PDB file of C-alpha atoms in Angstrom:
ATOM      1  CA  UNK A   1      17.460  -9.467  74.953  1.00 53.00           C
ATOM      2  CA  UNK A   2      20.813 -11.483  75.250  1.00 62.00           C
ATOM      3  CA  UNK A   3      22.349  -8.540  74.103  1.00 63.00           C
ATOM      4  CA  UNK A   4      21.107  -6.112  76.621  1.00 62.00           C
ATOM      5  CA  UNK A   5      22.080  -8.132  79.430  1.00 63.00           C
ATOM      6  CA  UNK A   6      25.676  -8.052  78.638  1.00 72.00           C
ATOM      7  CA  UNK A   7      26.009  -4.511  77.171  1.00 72.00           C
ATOM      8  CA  UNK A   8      23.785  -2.338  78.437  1.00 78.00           C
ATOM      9  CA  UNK A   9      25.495  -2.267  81.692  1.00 86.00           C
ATOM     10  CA  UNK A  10      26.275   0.935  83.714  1.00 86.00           C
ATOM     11  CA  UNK A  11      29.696   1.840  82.441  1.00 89.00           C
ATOM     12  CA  UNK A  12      28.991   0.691  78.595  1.00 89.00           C
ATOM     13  CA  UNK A  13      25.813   2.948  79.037  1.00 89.00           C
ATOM     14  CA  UNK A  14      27.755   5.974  80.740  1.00 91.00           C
ATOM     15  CA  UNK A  15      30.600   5.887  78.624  1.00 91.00           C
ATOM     16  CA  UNK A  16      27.926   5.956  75.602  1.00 90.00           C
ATOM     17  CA  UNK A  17      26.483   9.209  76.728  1.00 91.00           C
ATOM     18  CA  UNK A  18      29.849  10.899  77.329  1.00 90.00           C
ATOM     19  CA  UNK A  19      31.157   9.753  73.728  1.00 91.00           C
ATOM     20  CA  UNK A  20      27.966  11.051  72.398  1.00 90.00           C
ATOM     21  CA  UNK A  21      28.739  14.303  74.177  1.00 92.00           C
ATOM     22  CA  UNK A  22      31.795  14.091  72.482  1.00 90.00           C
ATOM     23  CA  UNK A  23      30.898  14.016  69.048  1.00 91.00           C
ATOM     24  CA  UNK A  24      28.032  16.782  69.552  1.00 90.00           C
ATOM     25  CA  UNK A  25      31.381  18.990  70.557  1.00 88.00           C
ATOM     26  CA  UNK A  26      32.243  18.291  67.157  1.00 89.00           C
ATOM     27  CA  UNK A  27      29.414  19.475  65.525  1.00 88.00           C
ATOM     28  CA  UNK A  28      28.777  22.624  67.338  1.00 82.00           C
ATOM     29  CA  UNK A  29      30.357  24.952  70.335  1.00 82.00           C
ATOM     30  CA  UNK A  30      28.039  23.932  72.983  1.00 89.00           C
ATOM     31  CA  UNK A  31      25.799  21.288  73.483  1.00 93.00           C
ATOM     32  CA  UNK A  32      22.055  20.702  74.686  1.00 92.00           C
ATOM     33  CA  UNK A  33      21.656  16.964  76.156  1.00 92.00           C
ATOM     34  CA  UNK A  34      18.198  15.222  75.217  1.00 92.00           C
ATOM     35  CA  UNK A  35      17.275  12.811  78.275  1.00 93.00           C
ATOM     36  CA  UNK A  36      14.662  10.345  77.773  1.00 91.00           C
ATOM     37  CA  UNK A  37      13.286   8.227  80.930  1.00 89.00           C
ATOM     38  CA  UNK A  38      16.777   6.463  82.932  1.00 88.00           C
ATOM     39  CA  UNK A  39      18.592   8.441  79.849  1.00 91.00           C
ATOM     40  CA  UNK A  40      17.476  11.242  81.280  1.00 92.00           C
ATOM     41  CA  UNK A  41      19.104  10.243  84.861  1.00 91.00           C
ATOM     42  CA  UNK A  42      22.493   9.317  83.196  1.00 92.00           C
ATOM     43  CA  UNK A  43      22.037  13.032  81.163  1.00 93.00           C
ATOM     44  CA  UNK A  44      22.072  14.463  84.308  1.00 92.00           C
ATOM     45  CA  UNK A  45      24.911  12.955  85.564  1.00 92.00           C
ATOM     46  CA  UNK A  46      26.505  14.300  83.149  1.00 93.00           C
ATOM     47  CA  UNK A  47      25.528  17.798  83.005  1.00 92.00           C
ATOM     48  CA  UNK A  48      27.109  17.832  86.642  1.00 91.00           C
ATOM     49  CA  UNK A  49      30.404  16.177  85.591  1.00 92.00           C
ATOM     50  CA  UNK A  50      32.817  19.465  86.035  1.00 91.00           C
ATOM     51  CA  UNK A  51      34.809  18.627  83.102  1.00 91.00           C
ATOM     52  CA  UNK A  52      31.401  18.710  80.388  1.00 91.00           C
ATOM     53  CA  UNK A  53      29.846  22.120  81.998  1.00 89.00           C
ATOM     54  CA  UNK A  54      31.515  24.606  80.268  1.00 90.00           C
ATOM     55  CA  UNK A  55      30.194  22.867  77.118  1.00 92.00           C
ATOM     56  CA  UNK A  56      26.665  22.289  78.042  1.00 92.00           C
ATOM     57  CA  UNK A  57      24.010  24.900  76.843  1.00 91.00           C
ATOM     58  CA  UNK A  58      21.086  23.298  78.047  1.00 90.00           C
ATOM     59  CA  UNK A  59      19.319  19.699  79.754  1.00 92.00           C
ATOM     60  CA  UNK A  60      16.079  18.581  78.162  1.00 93.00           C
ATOM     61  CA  UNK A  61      14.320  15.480  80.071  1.00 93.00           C
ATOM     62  CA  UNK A  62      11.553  13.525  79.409  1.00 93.00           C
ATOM     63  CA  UNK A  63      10.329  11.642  82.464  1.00 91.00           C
ATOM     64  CA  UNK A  64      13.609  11.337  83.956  1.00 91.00           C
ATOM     65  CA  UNK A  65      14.351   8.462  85.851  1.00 88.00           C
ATOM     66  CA  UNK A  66      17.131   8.817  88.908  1.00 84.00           C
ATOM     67  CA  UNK A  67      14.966   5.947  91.075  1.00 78.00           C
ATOM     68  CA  UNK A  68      11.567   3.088  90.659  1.00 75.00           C
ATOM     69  CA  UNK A  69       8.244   4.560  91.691  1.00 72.00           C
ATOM     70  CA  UNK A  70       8.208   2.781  95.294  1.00 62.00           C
ATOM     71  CA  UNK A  71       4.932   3.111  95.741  1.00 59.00           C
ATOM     72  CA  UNK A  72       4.521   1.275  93.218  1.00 53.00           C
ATOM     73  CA  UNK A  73       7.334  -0.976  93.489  1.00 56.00           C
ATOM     74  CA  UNK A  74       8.121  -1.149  96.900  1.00 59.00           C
ATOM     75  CA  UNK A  75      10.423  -4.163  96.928  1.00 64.00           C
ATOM     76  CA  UNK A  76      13.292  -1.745  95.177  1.00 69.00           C
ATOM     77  CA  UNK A  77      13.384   0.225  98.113  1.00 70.00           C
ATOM     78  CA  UNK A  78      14.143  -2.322 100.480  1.00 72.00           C
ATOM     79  CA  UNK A  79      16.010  -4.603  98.572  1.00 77.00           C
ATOM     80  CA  UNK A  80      18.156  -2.847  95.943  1.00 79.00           C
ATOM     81  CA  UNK A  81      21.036  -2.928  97.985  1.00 79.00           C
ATOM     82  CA  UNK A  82      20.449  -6.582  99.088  1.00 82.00           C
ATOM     83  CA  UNK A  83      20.852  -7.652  95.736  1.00 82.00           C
ATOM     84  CA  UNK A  84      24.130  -5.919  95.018  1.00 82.00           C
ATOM     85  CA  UNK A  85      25.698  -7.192  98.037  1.00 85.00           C
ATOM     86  CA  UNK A  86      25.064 -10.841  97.747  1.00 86.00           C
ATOM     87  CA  UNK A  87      26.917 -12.833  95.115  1.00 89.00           C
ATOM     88  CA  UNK A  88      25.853 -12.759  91.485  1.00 85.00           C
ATOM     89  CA  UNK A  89      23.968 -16.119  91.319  1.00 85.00           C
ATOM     90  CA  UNK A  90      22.038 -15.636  94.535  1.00 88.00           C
ATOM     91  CA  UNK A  91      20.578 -11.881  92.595  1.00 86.00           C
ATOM     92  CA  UNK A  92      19.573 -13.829  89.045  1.00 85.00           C
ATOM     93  CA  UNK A  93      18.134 -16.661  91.321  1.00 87.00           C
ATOM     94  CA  UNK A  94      15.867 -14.033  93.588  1.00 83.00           C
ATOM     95  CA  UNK A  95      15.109 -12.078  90.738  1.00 80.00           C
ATOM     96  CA  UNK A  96      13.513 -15.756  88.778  1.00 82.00           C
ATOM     97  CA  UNK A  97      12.039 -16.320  91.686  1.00 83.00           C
ATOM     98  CA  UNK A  98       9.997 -12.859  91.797  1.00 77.00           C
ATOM     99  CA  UNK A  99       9.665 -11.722  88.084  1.00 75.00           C
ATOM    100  CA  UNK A 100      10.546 -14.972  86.132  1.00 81.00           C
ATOM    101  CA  UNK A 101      14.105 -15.787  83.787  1.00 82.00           C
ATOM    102  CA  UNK A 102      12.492 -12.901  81.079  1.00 80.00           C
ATOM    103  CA  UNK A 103      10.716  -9.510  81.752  1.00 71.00           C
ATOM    104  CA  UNK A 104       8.471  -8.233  79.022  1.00 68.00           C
ATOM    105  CA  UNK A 105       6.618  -5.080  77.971  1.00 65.00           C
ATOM    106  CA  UNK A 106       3.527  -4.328  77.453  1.00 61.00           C
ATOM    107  CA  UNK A 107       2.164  -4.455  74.022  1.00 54.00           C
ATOM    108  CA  UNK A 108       0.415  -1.754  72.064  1.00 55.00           C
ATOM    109  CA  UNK A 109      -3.261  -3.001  71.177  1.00 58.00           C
ATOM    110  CA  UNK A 110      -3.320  -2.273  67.428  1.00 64.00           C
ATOM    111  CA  UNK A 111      -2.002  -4.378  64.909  1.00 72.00           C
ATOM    112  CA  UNK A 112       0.035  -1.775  63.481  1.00 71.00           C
ATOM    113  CA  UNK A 113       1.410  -0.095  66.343  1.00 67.00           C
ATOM    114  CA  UNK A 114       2.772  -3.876  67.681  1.00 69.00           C
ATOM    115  CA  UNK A 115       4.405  -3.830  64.827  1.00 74.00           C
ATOM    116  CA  UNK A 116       6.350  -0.606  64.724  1.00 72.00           C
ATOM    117  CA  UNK A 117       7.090  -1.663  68.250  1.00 73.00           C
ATOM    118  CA  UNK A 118       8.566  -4.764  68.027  1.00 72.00           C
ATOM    119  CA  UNK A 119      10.478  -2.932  65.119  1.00 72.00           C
ATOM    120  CA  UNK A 120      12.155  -0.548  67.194  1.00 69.00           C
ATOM    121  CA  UNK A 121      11.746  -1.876  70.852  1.00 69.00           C
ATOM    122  CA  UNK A 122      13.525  -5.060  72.880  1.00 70.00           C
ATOM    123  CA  UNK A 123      10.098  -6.599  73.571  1.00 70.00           C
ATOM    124  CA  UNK A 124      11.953  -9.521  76.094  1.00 74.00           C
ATOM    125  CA  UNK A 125      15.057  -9.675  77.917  1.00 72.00           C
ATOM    126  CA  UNK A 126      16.638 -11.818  80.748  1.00 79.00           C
ATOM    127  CA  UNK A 127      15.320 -10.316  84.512  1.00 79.00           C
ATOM    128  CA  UNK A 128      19.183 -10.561  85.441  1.00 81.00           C
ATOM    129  CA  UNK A 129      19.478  -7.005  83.653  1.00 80.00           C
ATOM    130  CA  UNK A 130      17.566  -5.607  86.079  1.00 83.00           C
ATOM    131  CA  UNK A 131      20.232  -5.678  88.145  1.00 85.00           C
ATOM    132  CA  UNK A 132      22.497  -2.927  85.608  1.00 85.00           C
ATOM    133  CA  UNK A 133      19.209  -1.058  86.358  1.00 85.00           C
ATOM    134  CA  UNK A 134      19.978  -1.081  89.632  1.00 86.00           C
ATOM    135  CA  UNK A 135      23.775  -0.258  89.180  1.00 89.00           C
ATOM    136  CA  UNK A 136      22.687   2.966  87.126  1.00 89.00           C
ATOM    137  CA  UNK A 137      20.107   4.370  89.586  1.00 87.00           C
ATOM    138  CA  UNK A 138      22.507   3.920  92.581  1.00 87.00           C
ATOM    139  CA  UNK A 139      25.087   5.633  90.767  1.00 89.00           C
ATOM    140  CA  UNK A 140      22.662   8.208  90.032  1.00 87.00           C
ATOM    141  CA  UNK A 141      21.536   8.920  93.113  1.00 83.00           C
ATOM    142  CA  UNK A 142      25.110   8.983  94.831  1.00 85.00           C
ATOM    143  CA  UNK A 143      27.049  10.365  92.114  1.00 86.00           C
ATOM    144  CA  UNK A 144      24.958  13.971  91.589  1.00 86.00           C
ATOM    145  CA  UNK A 145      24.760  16.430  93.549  1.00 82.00           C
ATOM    146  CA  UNK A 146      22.174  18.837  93.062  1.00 78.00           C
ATOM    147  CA  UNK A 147      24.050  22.283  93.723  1.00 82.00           C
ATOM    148  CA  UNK A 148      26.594  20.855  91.016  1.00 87.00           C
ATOM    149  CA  UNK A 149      23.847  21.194  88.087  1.00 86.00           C
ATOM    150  CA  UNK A 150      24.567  24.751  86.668  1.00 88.00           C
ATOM    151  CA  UNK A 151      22.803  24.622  83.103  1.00 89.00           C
ATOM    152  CA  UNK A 152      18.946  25.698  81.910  1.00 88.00           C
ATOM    153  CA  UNK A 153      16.963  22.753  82.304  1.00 89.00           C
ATOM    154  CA  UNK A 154      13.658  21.811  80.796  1.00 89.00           C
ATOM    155  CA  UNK A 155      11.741  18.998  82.129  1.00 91.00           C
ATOM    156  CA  UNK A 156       8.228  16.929  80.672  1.00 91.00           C
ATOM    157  CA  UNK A 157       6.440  14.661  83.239  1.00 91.00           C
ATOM    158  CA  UNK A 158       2.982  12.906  83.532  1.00 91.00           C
ATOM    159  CA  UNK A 159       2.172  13.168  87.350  1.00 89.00           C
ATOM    160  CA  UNK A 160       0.629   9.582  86.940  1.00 88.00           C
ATOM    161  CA  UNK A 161       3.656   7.895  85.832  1.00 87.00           C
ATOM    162  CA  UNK A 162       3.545   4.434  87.331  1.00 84.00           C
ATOM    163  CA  UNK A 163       7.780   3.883  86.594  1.00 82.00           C
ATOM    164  CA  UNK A 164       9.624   7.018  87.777  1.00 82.00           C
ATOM    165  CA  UNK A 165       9.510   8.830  91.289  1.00 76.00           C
ATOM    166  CA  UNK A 166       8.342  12.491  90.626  1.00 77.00           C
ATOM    167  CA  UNK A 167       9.805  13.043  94.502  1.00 75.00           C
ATOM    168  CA  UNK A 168      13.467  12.200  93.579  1.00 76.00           C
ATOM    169  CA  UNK A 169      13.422  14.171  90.272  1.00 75.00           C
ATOM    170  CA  UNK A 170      12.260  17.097  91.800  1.00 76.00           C
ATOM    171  CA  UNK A 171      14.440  16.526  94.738  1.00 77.00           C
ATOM    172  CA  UNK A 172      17.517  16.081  92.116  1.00 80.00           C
ATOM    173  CA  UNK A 173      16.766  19.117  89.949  1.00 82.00           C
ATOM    174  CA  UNK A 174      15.722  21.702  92.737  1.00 79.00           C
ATOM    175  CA  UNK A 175      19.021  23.427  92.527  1.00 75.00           C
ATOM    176  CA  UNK A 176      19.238  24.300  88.879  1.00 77.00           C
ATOM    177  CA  UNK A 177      19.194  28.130  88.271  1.00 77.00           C
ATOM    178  CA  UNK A 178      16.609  28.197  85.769  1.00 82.00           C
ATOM    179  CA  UNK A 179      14.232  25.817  85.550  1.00 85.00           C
ATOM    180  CA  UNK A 180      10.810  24.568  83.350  1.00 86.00           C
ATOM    181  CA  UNK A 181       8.385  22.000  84.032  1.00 88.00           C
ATOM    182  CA  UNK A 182       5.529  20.524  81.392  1.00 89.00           C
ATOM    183  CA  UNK A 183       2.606  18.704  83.090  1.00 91.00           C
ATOM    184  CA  UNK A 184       1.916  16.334  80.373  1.00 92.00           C
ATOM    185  CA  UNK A 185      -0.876  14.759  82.257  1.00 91.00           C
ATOM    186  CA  UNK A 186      -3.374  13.798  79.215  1.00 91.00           C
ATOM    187  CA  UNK A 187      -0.360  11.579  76.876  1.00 90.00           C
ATOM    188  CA  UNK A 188      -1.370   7.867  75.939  1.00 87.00           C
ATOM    189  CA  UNK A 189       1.084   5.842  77.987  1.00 85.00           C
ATOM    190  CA  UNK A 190       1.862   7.771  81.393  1.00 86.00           C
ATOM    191  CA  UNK A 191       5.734   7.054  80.923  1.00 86.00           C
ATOM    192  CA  UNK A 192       6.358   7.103  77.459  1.00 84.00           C
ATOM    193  CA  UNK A 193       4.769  10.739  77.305  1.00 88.00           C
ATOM    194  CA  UNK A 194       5.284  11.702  73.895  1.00 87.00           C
ATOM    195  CA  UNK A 195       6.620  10.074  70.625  1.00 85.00           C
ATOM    196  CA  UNK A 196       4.833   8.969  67.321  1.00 82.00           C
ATOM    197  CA  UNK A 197       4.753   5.026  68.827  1.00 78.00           C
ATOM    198  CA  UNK A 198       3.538   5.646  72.382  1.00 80.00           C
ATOM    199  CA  UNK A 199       1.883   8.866  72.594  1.00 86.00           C
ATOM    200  CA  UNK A 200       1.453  10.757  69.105  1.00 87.00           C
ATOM    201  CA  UNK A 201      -1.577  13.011  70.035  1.00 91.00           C
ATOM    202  CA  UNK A 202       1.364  15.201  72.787  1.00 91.00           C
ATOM    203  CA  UNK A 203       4.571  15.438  69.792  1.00 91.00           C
ATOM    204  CA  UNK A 204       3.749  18.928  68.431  1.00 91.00           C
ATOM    205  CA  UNK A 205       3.142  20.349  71.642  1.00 89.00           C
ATOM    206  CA  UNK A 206       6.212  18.985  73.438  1.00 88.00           C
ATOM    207  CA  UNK A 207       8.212  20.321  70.987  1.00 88.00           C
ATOM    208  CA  UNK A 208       6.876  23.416  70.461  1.00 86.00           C
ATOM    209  CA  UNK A 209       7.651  23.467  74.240  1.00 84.00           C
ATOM    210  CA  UNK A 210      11.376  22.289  73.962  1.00 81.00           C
ATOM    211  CA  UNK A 211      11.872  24.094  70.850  1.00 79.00           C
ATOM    212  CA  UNK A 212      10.193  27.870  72.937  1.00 73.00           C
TER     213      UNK A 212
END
């Protein structure tokens, strides 16, 4: 948890998707970015980035993330901009005082699935990194432009996903020339829409899907 706090921070995180980028140029002509929840927000700032459009074939999200569900979390609305304004240990102290020093996920109820998810999952980490959260999605939402995303783009969602905002994801990809959508609405977990951990019963047909 540590870990994440000091290096998964907006510009270690960015500059990791544009080195991967880098070495899928290596491996092929063009490449198709795979977006997965806020990876799927920093995939799309990339896919506008002028200089990585001529070697982009395609964008493939998963609930992309470019903002918090306010109605569901209304305080990030109202007060993600307080909290990058103010100094450093006035944020961690605000954020204690709301969420508590650690923020944890939610377990899987089987035995075996805990398992596999502690195995592959940070389970715990400080509530300070909440704040390179907020760092990414402000970046995200004033660093792409719409009109600038040129490339194919194929998009999975769960309408009642309690994490993203379905309004600013739409709002983000309206421009793009060609455009599909896959109402996942029936996965396990609303967020975490398909995978072999979260929500096995929706893997064949989301990648028959992506794969189409």
């Amino acid at each position: 948890g540590e870990m994440m706090l000091k290096m998964a921070t907006r510009d270690a995180l960015f500059g990791d998707v544009a080195t991967g980028f880098a070495l899928g140029k290596l491996l092929g002509r063009r490449v198709v970015l795979l977006g997965v929840s806020m990876g799927g927000g920093i995939s799309t700032w990339l896919a506008t980035r002028p200089w990585a459009l001529p070697e982009l074939a395609g964008l493939l999200l998963i609930a992309p993330a470019y903002g918090v569900n306010t109605s569901r979390v209304l305080a990030y609305k109202y007060f993600k901009w307080f909290l990058r304004t103010v100094p450093t240990w006035l944020s961690r102290a605000l954020l204690h005082a709301s969420v508590g020093p650690v923020h944890g996920l939610g377990m899987r109820k089987s035995p075996e699935a805990r398992a596999r998810q502690m195995k592959a999952w940070t389970m715990a980490y400080p509530s300070e990194c909440l704040l390179n959260t907020i760092d990414i999605f402000l970046t995200i939402e004033f660093g792409v432009n719409s009109a600038d995303l040129k490339v194919p783009t194929c998009v999975m969602y769960n309408p009642s996903d309690p994490i993203v905002c379905l309004e600013s994801f739409k709002k983000v990809l309206q421009a793009a020339p060609s455009i599909s959508y896959l109402k996942v609405a029936d996965s396990e977990e609303p967020h975490n829409l398909t995978g072999n951990l979260m929500s096995p019963s929706t893997v064949d047909r989301c990648s028959r899907h992506f794969i189409d």
